[in-house]
mmCIF file of C-alpha atoms in Angstrom:
data_model
loop_
_atom_site.group_PDB
_atom_site.id
_atom_site.type_symbol
_atom_site.label_atom_id
_atom_site.label_comp_id
_atom_site.label_asym_id
_atom_site.label_seq_id
_atom_site.Cartn_x
_atom_site.Cartn_y
_atom_site.Cartn_z
ATOM 1 C CA UNK A 1159 -74.584 -16.127 -4.605
ATOM 2 C CA UNK A 1160 -71.426 -14.130 -5.706
ATOM 3 C CA UNK A 1161 -70.846 -16.715 -8.450
ATOM 4 C CA UNK A 1162 -74.653 -16.573 -9.517
ATOM 5 C CA UNK A 1163 -74.329 -12.683 -9.560
ATOM 6 C CA UNK A 1164 -71.200 -12.882 -11.675
ATOM 7 C CA UNK A 1165 -72.678 -15.399 -14.106
ATOM 8 C CA UNK A 1166 -75.645 -13.076 -14.656
ATOM 9 C CA UNK A 1167 -73.455 -10.014 -15.048
ATOM 10 C CA UNK A 1168 -70.709 -11.661 -17.272
ATOM 11 C CA UNK A 1169 -73.281 -13.724 -19.361
ATOM 12 C CA UNK A 1170 -71.607 -17.052 -18.940
ATOM 13 C CA UNK A 1171 -70.217 -19.502 -16.322
ATOM 14 C CA UNK A 1172 -66.762 -19.421 -18.003
ATOM 15 C CA UNK A 1173 -66.473 -15.523 -17.425
ATOM 16 C CA UNK A 1174 -67.915 -15.947 -13.944
ATOM 17 C CA UNK A 1175 -65.346 -18.719 -13.159
ATOM 18 C CA UNK A 1176 -62.425 -16.499 -14.298
ATOM 19 C CA UNK A 1177 -63.599 -13.734 -11.860
ATOM 20 C CA UNK A 1178 -63.314 -16.346 -9.004
ATOM 21 C CA UNK A 1179 -60.360 -18.281 -10.419
ATOM 22 C CA UNK A 1180 -62.506 -21.464 -10.842
ATOM 23 C CA UNK A 1181 -63.126 -23.908 -13.641
ATOM 24 C CA UNK A 1182 -66.202 -23.252 -15.625
ATOM 25 C CA UNK A 1183 -67.750 -26.626 -14.466
ATOM 26 C CA UNK A 1184 -67.218 -25.667 -10.769
ATOM 27 C CA UNK A 1185 -68.942 -22.269 -11.264
ATOM 28 C CA UNK A 1186 -71.980 -24.218 -12.908
ATOM 29 C CA UNK A 1187 -72.028 -26.643 -10.033
ATOM 30 C CA UNK A 1188 -72.289 -23.750 -7.488
ATOM 31 C CA UNK A 1189 -75.274 -22.222 -9.328
ATOM 32 C CA UNK A 1190 -76.786 -25.706 -9.745
ATOM 33 C CA UNK A 1191 -76.388 -26.297 -5.887
ATOM 34 C CA UNK A 1192 -78.272 -23.097 -5.265
ATOM 35 C CA UNK A 1193 -81.252 -24.088 -7.555
ATOM 36 C CA UNK A 1194 -81.155 -27.508 -5.862
ATOM 37 C CA UNK A 1195 -81.407 -25.825 -2.406
ATOM 38 C CA UNK A 1196 -84.228 -23.402 -3.616
ATOM 39 C CA UNK A 1197 -86.032 -26.067 -5.719
ATOM 40 C CA UNK A 1198 -86.389 -23.665 -8.568
ATOM 41 C CA UNK A 1199 -84.611 -22.898 -11.911
ATOM 42 C CA UNK A 1200 -82.802 -19.666 -11.657
ATOM 43 C CA UNK A 1201 -80.987 -19.650 -14.916
ATOM 44 C CA UNK A 1202 -81.898 -21.082 -18.382
ATOM 45 C CA UNK A 1203 -78.871 -22.604 -20.119
ATOM 46 C CA UNK A 1204 -78.216 -22.820 -23.814
ATOM 47 C CA UNK A 1205 -75.124 -23.117 -25.961
ATOM 48 C CA UNK A 1206 -75.239 -19.455 -26.821
ATOM 49 C CA UNK A 1207 -76.068 -17.751 -23.605
ATOM 50 C CA UNK A 1208 -77.647 -17.674 -20.133
ATOM 51 C CA UNK A 1209 -81.005 -16.134 -19.403
ATOM 52 C CA UNK A 1210 -82.670 -15.435 -16.110
ATOM 53 C CA UNK A 1211 -86.103 -16.999 -15.214
ATOM 54 C CA UNK A 1212 -88.672 -14.806 -13.639
ATOM 55 C CA UNK A 1213 -87.744 -16.221 -10.269
ATOM 56 C CA UNK A 1214 -84.073 -15.926 -11.075
ATOM 57 C CA UNK A 1215 -84.479 -12.201 -11.856
ATOM 58 C CA UNK A 1216 -86.128 -11.448 -8.556
ATOM 59 C CA UNK A 1217 -83.477 -13.676 -6.677
ATOM 60 C CA UNK A 1218 -80.726 -11.850 -8.481
ATOM 61 C CA UNK A 1219 -81.948 -8.409 -7.532
ATOM 62 C CA UNK A 1220 -82.259 -9.593 -3.825
ATOM 63 C CA UNK A 1221 -78.843 -11.187 -4.027
ATOM 64 C CA UNK A 1222 -77.251 -7.999 -5.197
ATOM 65 C CA UNK A 1223 -78.641 -6.090 -2.225
ATOM 66 C CA UNK A 1224 -77.536 -8.791 0.190
ATOM 67 C CA UNK A 1225 -73.969 -9.070 -1.049
ATOM 68 C CA UNK A 1226 -73.599 -5.176 -1.308
ATOM 69 C CA UNK A 1227 -74.805 -5.032 2.258
ATOM 70 C CA UNK A 1228 -72.349 -7.682 3.355
ATOM 71 C CA UNK A 1229 -69.482 -5.986 1.544
ATOM 72 C CA UNK A 1230 -70.446 -2.709 3.078
ATOM 73 C CA UNK A 1231 -70.473 -4.401 6.659
ATOM 74 C CA UNK A 1232 -67.069 -5.844 6.017
ATOM 75 C CA UNK A 1233 -65.689 -2.380 5.032
ATOM 76 C CA UNK A 1234 -67.217 -0.683 8.028
ATOM 77 C CA UNK A 1235 -65.618 -3.158 10.358
ATOM 78 C CA UNK A 1236 -62.249 -2.776 8.560
ATOM 79 C CA UNK A 1237 -62.598 0.909 8.605
ATOM 80 C CA UNK A 1238 -62.499 1.103 12.352
ATOM 81 C CA UNK A 1239 -58.804 0.549 12.147
ATOM 82 C CA UNK A 1240 -58.499 2.445 8.976
ATOM 83 C CA UNK A 1241 -57.622 6.036 8.034
ATOM 84 C CA UNK A 1242 -59.793 8.102 5.787
ATOM 85 C CA UNK A 1243 -57.856 9.407 2.756
ATOM 86 C CA UNK A 1244 -58.272 10.670 -0.817
ATOM 87 C CA UNK A 1245 -60.298 13.618 -2.401
ATOM 88 C CA UNK A 1246 -63.687 14.299 -0.696
ATOM 89 C CA UNK A 1247 -65.968 16.104 -2.991
ATOM 90 C CA UNK A 1248 -68.743 18.097 -1.168
ATOM 91 C CA UNK A 1249 -71.649 20.187 -2.531
ATOM 92 C CA UNK A 1250 -73.573 22.695 -0.409
ATOM 93 C CA UNK A 1251 -75.928 25.678 -0.583
ATOM 94 C CA UNK A 1252 -74.045 28.998 -1.229
ATOM 95 C CA UNK A 1253 -75.121 30.711 2.087
ATOM 96 C CA UNK A 1254 -74.642 27.794 4.343
ATOM 97 C CA UNK A 1255 -71.292 26.965 2.787
ATOM 98 C CA UNK A 1256 -69.924 30.526 3.050
ATOM 99 C CA UNK A 1257 -71.195 31.086 6.678
ATOM 100 C CA UNK A 1258 -70.560 27.602 8.292
ATOM 101 C CA UNK A 1259 -69.062 24.939 6.060
ATOM 102 C CA UNK A 1260 -65.558 26.379 5.681
ATOM 103 C CA UNK A 1261 -64.762 26.135 9.435
ATOM 104 C CA UNK A 1262 -66.143 22.579 9.587
ATOM 105 C CA UNK A 1263 -64.162 21.325 6.664
ATOM 106 C CA UNK A 1264 -60.940 22.947 7.923
ATOM 107 C CA UNK A 1265 -61.346 21.249 11.168
ATOM 108 C CA UNK A 1266 -62.107 17.922 9.509
ATOM 109 C CA UNK A 1267 -59.015 18.216 7.263
ATOM 110 C CA UNK A 1268 -56.850 19.077 10.296
ATOM 111 C CA UNK A 1269 -57.943 15.863 12.073
ATOM 112 C CA UNK A 1270 -57.611 13.688 8.972
ATOM 113 C CA UNK A 1271 -54.504 14.948 7.187
ATOM 114 C CA UNK A 1272 -54.609 12.353 4.405
ATOM 115 C CA UNK A 1273 -57.898 13.675 3.091
ATOM 116 C CA UNK A 1274 -58.070 16.645 0.677
ATOM 117 C CA UNK A 1275 -61.478 18.238 -0.180
ATOM 118 C CA UNK A 1276 -63.230 19.970 -3.088
ATOM 119 C CA UNK A 1277 -66.233 21.989 -2.153
ATOM 120 C CA UNK A 1278 -68.917 23.181 -4.739
ATOM 121 C CA UNK A 1279 -71.308 25.901 -3.515
ATOM 122 C CA UNK A 1280 -74.429 25.950 -5.470
ATOM 123 C CA UNK A 1281 -78.216 26.603 -4.597
ATOM 124 C CA UNK A 1282 -79.478 24.497 -7.357
ATOM 125 C CA UNK A 1283 -79.600 20.699 -6.702
ATOM 126 C CA UNK A 1284 -76.896 19.342 -8.791
ATOM 127 C CA UNK A 1285 -76.583 15.668 -9.983
ATOM 128 C CA UNK A 1286 -74.522 13.925 -7.429
ATOM 129 C CA UNK A 1287 -73.342 11.124 -9.800
ATOM 130 C CA UNK A 1288 -72.740 13.261 -12.907
ATOM 131 C CA UNK A 1289 -70.688 15.757 -10.881
ATOM 132 C CA UNK A 1290 -68.956 12.972 -8.890
ATOM 133 C CA UNK A 1291 -70.068 14.472 -5.527
ATOM 134 C CA UNK A 1292 -69.369 12.225 -2.537
ATOM 135 C CA UNK A 1293 -71.752 13.983 -0.232
ATOM 136 C CA UNK A 1294 -74.082 17.010 -0.415
ATOM 137 C CA UNK A 1295 -75.539 19.180 2.301
ATOM 138 C CA UNK A 1296 -79.097 20.061 1.396
ATOM 139 C CA UNK A 1297 -81.669 22.127 3.246
ATOM 140 C CA UNK A 1298 -85.346 21.417 2.709
ATOM 141 C CA UNK A 1299 -87.721 18.503 2.111
ATOM 142 C CA UNK A 1300 -86.346 15.908 -0.219
ATOM 143 C CA UNK A 1301 -88.494 13.606 -2.213
ATOM 144 C CA UNK A 1302 -85.951 11.825 -4.266
ATOM 145 C CA UNK A 1303 -86.049 8.190 -3.416
ATOM 146 C CA UNK A 1304 -82.852 7.472 -5.142
ATOM 147 C CA UNK A 1305 -80.918 9.317 -2.527
ATOM 148 C CA UNK A 1306 -80.001 8.377 1.012
ATOM 149 C CA UNK A 1307 -80.215 11.099 3.565
ATOM 150 C CA UNK A 1308 -79.062 11.518 7.148
ATOM 151 C CA UNK A 1309 -80.612 14.476 9.264
ATOM 152 C CA UNK A 1310 -77.995 16.784 10.711
ATOM 153 C CA UNK A 1311 -79.949 19.693 12.178
ATOM 154 C CA UNK A 1312 -83.117 21.586 12.082
ATOM 155 C CA UNK A 1313 -83.249 24.967 10.144
ATOM 156 C CA UNK A 1314 -85.816 27.484 11.343
ATOM 157 C CA UNK A 1315 -87.167 30.065 8.880
ATOM 158 C CA UNK A 1316 -87.594 33.673 9.989
ATOM 159 C CA UNK A 1317 -89.382 36.827 8.584
ATOM 160 C CA UNK A 1318 -87.572 40.146 9.159
ATOM 161 C CA UNK A 1319 -87.185 43.665 8.022
ATOM 162 C CA UNK A 1320 -84.950 46.804 8.983
ATOM 163 C CA UNK A 1321 -85.809 49.228 11.488
ATOM 164 C CA UNK A 1322 -85.946 51.986 8.851
ATOM 165 C CA UNK A 1323 -88.363 49.957 6.755
ATOM 166 C CA UNK A 1324 -90.581 49.426 9.889
ATOM 167 C CA UNK A 1325 -90.594 53.186 10.586
ATOM 168 C CA UNK A 1326 -92.059 53.794 7.194
ATOM 169 C CA UNK A 1327 -94.573 50.892 7.018
ATOM 170 C CA UNK A 1328 -95.265 50.343 10.652
ATOM 171 C CA UNK A 1329 -94.785 47.147 12.864
ATOM 172 C CA UNK A 1330 -97.002 44.410 11.403
ATOM 173 C CA UNK A 1331 -99.400 42.717 13.860
ATOM 174 C CA UNK A 1332 -101.103 40.294 11.564
ATOM 175 C CA UNK A 1333 -100.379 38.247 8.418
ATOM 176 C CA UNK A 1334 -102.708 40.567 6.532
ATOM 177 C CA UNK A 1335 -100.428 43.529 7.491
ATOM 178 C CA UNK A 1336 -97.401 41.683 5.945
ATOM 179 C CA UNK A 1337 -99.445 41.096 2.806
ATOM 180 C CA UNK A 1338 -99.482 44.891 2.084
ATOM 181 C CA UNK A 1339 -95.663 45.090 2.398
ATOM 182 C CA UNK A 1340 -93.137 44.624 -0.424
ATOM 183 C CA UNK A 1341 -91.321 41.273 -0.440
ATOM 184 C CA UNK A 1342 -87.767 40.328 -1.136
ATOM 185 C CA UNK A 1343 -87.903 36.696 -2.363
ATOM 186 C CA UNK A 1344 -85.333 33.939 -2.876
ATOM 187 C CA UNK A 1345 -85.923 32.764 -6.434
ATOM 188 C CA UNK A 1346 -84.344 29.297 -5.968
ATOM 189 C CA UNK A 1347 -86.560 28.236 -3.116
ATOM 190 C CA UNK A 1348 -87.152 24.460 -3.528
ATOM 191 C CA UNK A 1349 -89.298 23.230 -0.557
ATOM 192 C CA UNK A 1350 -93.142 23.801 -0.658
ATOM 193 C CA UNK A 1351 -94.595 26.297 1.925
ATOM 194 C CA UNK A 1352 -92.366 29.263 1.057
ATOM 195 C CA UNK A 1353 -93.752 32.496 2.813
ATOM 196 C CA UNK A 1354 -96.354 30.447 4.789
ATOM 197 C CA UNK A 1355 -96.567 30.974 8.504
ATOM 198 C CA UNK A 1356 -98.877 29.470 11.130
ATOM 199 C CA UNK A 1357 -101.037 30.955 13.858
ATOM 200 C CA UNK A 1358 -101.504 29.537 17.438
ATOM 201 C CA UNK A 1359 -104.328 27.242 16.036
ATOM 202 C CA UNK A 1360 -101.890 25.994 13.409
ATOM 203 C CA UNK A 1361 -103.802 27.680 10.672
ATOM 204 C CA UNK A 1362 -101.568 28.498 7.583
ATOM 205 C CA UNK A 1363 -101.233 32.126 6.312
ATOM 206 C CA UNK A 1364 -99.498 32.634 3.125
ATOM 207 C CA UNK A 1365 -97.895 36.078 2.395
ATOM 208 C CA UNK A 1366 -98.617 36.988 -1.239
ATOM 209 C CA UNK A 1367 -97.745 40.692 -1.406
ATOM 210 C CA UNK A 1368 -95.773 42.147 -4.530
ATOM 211 C CA UNK A 1369 -92.347 40.960 -4.951
ATOM 212 C CA UNK A 1370 -90.313 44.130 -5.051
ATOM 213 C CA UNK A 1371 -86.993 42.204 -5.558
ATOM 214 C CA UNK A 1372 -86.174 38.541 -6.322
ATOM 215 C CA UNK A 1373 -82.654 37.005 -6.340
ATOM 216 C CA UNK A 1374 -80.915 33.606 -6.440
ATOM 217 C CA UNK A 1375 -78.545 34.944 -3.704
ATOM 218 C CA UNK A 1376 -79.904 35.190 -0.133
ATOM 219 C CA UNK A 1377 -77.097 37.566 0.870
ATOM 220 C CA UNK A 1378 -78.104 40.095 -1.802
ATOM 221 C CA UNK A 1379 -81.714 39.900 -0.339
ATOM 222 C CA UNK A 1380 -80.291 40.461 3.210
ATOM 223 C CA UNK A 1381 -78.381 43.680 2.070
ATOM 224 C CA UNK A 1382 -81.568 44.836 0.414
ATOM 225 C CA UNK A 1383 -83.442 44.290 3.581
ATOM 226 C CA UNK A 1384 -80.872 46.171 5.656
ATOM 227 C CA UNK A 1385 -81.294 48.910 3.234
ATOM 228 C CA UNK A 1386 -85.024 49.155 3.898
ATOM 229 C CA UNK A 1387 -86.303 47.771 0.548
ATOM 230 C CA UNK A 1388 -88.734 45.217 1.975
ATOM 231 C CA UNK A 1389 -89.392 42.160 4.215
ATOM 232 C CA UNK A 1390 -87.153 39.121 3.739
ATOM 233 C CA UNK A 1391 -87.781 35.386 4.549
ATOM 234 C CA UNK A 1392 -85.241 32.756 4.902
ATOM 235 C CA UNK A 1393 -83.080 30.580 7.074
ATOM 236 C CA UNK A 1394 -82.393 32.019 10.628
ATOM 237 C CA UNK A 1395 -78.879 31.331 10.407
ATOM 238 C CA UNK A 1396 -78.414 33.947 7.726
ATOM 239 C CA UNK A 1397 -80.102 36.789 9.574
ATOM 240 C CA UNK A 1398 -79.374 35.895 13.237
ATOM 241 C CA UNK A 1399 -76.322 38.160 13.854
ATOM 242 C CA UNK A 1400 -78.224 41.207 12.271
ATOM 243 C CA UNK A 1401 -81.289 40.487 14.344
ATOM 244 C CA UNK A 1402 -79.082 40.154 17.519
ATOM 245 C CA UNK A 1403 -77.511 43.505 16.707
ATOM 246 C CA UNK A 1404 -80.907 45.108 16.226
ATOM 247 C CA UNK A 1405 -80.429 45.962 12.545
ATOM 248 C CA UNK A 1406 -83.081 43.555 11.400
ATOM 249 C CA UNK A 1407 -86.338 42.961 13.486
ATOM 250 C CA UNK A 1408 -88.061 39.628 13.506
ATOM 251 C CA UNK A 1409 -91.680 39.993 12.443
ATOM 252 C CA UNK A 1410 -94.687 38.206 14.006
ATOM 253 C CA UNK A 1411 -92.655 36.133 16.358
ATOM 254 C CA UNK A 1412 -95.799 34.612 17.884
ATOM 255 C CA UNK A 1413 -96.438 32.889 14.540
ATOM 256 C CA UNK A 1414 -94.718 29.587 13.692
ATOM 257 C CA UNK A 1415 -92.585 29.594 10.503
ATOM 258 C CA UNK A 1416 -91.755 26.548 8.527
ATOM 259 C CA UNK A 1417 -88.851 24.333 9.878
ATOM 260 C CA UNK A 1418 -86.695 22.791 7.246
ATOM 261 C CA UNK A 1419 -84.037 20.107 7.713
ATOM 262 C CA UNK A 1420 -80.370 20.273 7.121
ATOM 263 C CA UNK A 1421 -79.471 16.847 5.580
ATOM 264 C CA UNK A 1422 -76.447 14.942 4.234
ATOM 265 C CA UNK A 1423 -77.165 13.258 1.013
ATOM 266 C CA UNK A 1424 -75.351 10.370 -0.646
ATOM 267 C CA UNK A 1425 -76.040 8.814 -4.023
ATOM 268 C CA UNK A 1426 -76.205 5.366 -2.430
ATOM 269 C CA UNK A 1427 -76.255 3.572 0.987
ATOM 270 C CA UNK A 1428 -73.853 0.991 -0.384
ATOM 271 C CA UNK A 1429 -70.181 1.287 -0.592
ATOM 272 C CA UNK A 1430 -69.991 4.585 1.228
ATOM 273 C CA UNK A 1431 -66.332 5.603 1.451
ATOM 274 C CA UNK A 1432 -64.763 5.878 4.905
ATOM 275 C CA UNK A 1433 -63.834 9.437 4.217
ATOM 276 C CA UNK A 1434 -67.693 10.164 3.608
ATOM 277 C CA UNK A 1435 -68.757 8.468 6.806
ATOM 278 C CA UNK A 1436 -66.234 10.243 8.968
ATOM 279 C CA UNK A 1437 -67.086 13.529 7.282
ATOM 280 C CA UNK A 1438 -70.849 13.204 7.890
ATOM 281 C CA UNK A 1439 -70.178 12.064 11.615
ATOM 282 C CA UNK A 1440 -68.007 15.125 11.962
ATOM 283 C CA UNK A 1441 -70.422 17.624 10.614
ATOM 284 C CA UNK A 1442 -73.249 16.120 12.565
ATOM 285 C CA UNK A 1443 -71.402 16.537 15.805
ATOM 286 C CA UNK A 1444 -70.254 20.189 14.849
ATOM 287 C CA UNK A 1445 -73.929 21.282 14.130
ATOM 288 C CA UNK A 1446 -75.028 19.470 17.377
ATOM 289 C CA UNK A 1447 -72.388 21.285 19.332
ATOM 290 C CA UNK A 1448 -73.313 24.720 17.946
ATOM 291 C CA UNK A 1449 -76.867 24.740 16.612
ATOM 292 C CA UNK A 1450 -77.701 27.005 13.782
#
């Protein structure tokens, strides 16, 4: 199968043979043996080039997946005795990175001294391959089938406002009350269902009052909320400490807000470097030990 894949990728048996240090005739015999076992023609031969048959194209695609999975399994078995090393490039949302990622990365680097890290904090979803990112931490519902994800932790959303704001506008008791209050909105929200809450019958209520302030920075919105400018909606981990101290008040706590997911994202399930696997395991354990 490896020689068949090489012949397709290199365009000739001679080139495939060089990759495996065989004669061209022997490489051809390996592929012929495959065809004999399968009772199908995989490759059309000519004096100028090789071309795949329709069956050969499908077989080639399946073989690529099988061989990559086998190589990955071999690497994983070897990694048990290995040490992660090299540069680990990580991308994460700005607020999550500022509040939580620094300590986790620091402890990971302390445990694995042969790894160094480069962290990019960006609320926009960047192209992992183009930016050469090994692993990204993303919060929300992802629909990109080209990416591989691993769930790390839930992320509850919360509505809140300052005590001064509530003295002025009154404590809301229904979603309609909220719809008459100015909002502070995160402009980079990606997941659907922003500003939607659910009653005890699971009926959705979307808050659509006037946006008094929008920003691509959740910390700026939090400071505006603390200053009494409006109601704010975002990840609980951003506002929890201010809620605990009584500076912000959670609104309509009997209503259910959306729950997003914190995920680790890789460009491909195949050939995941050991440094990436160990880091994802590490951050998963850290978030499990101290939920957000």
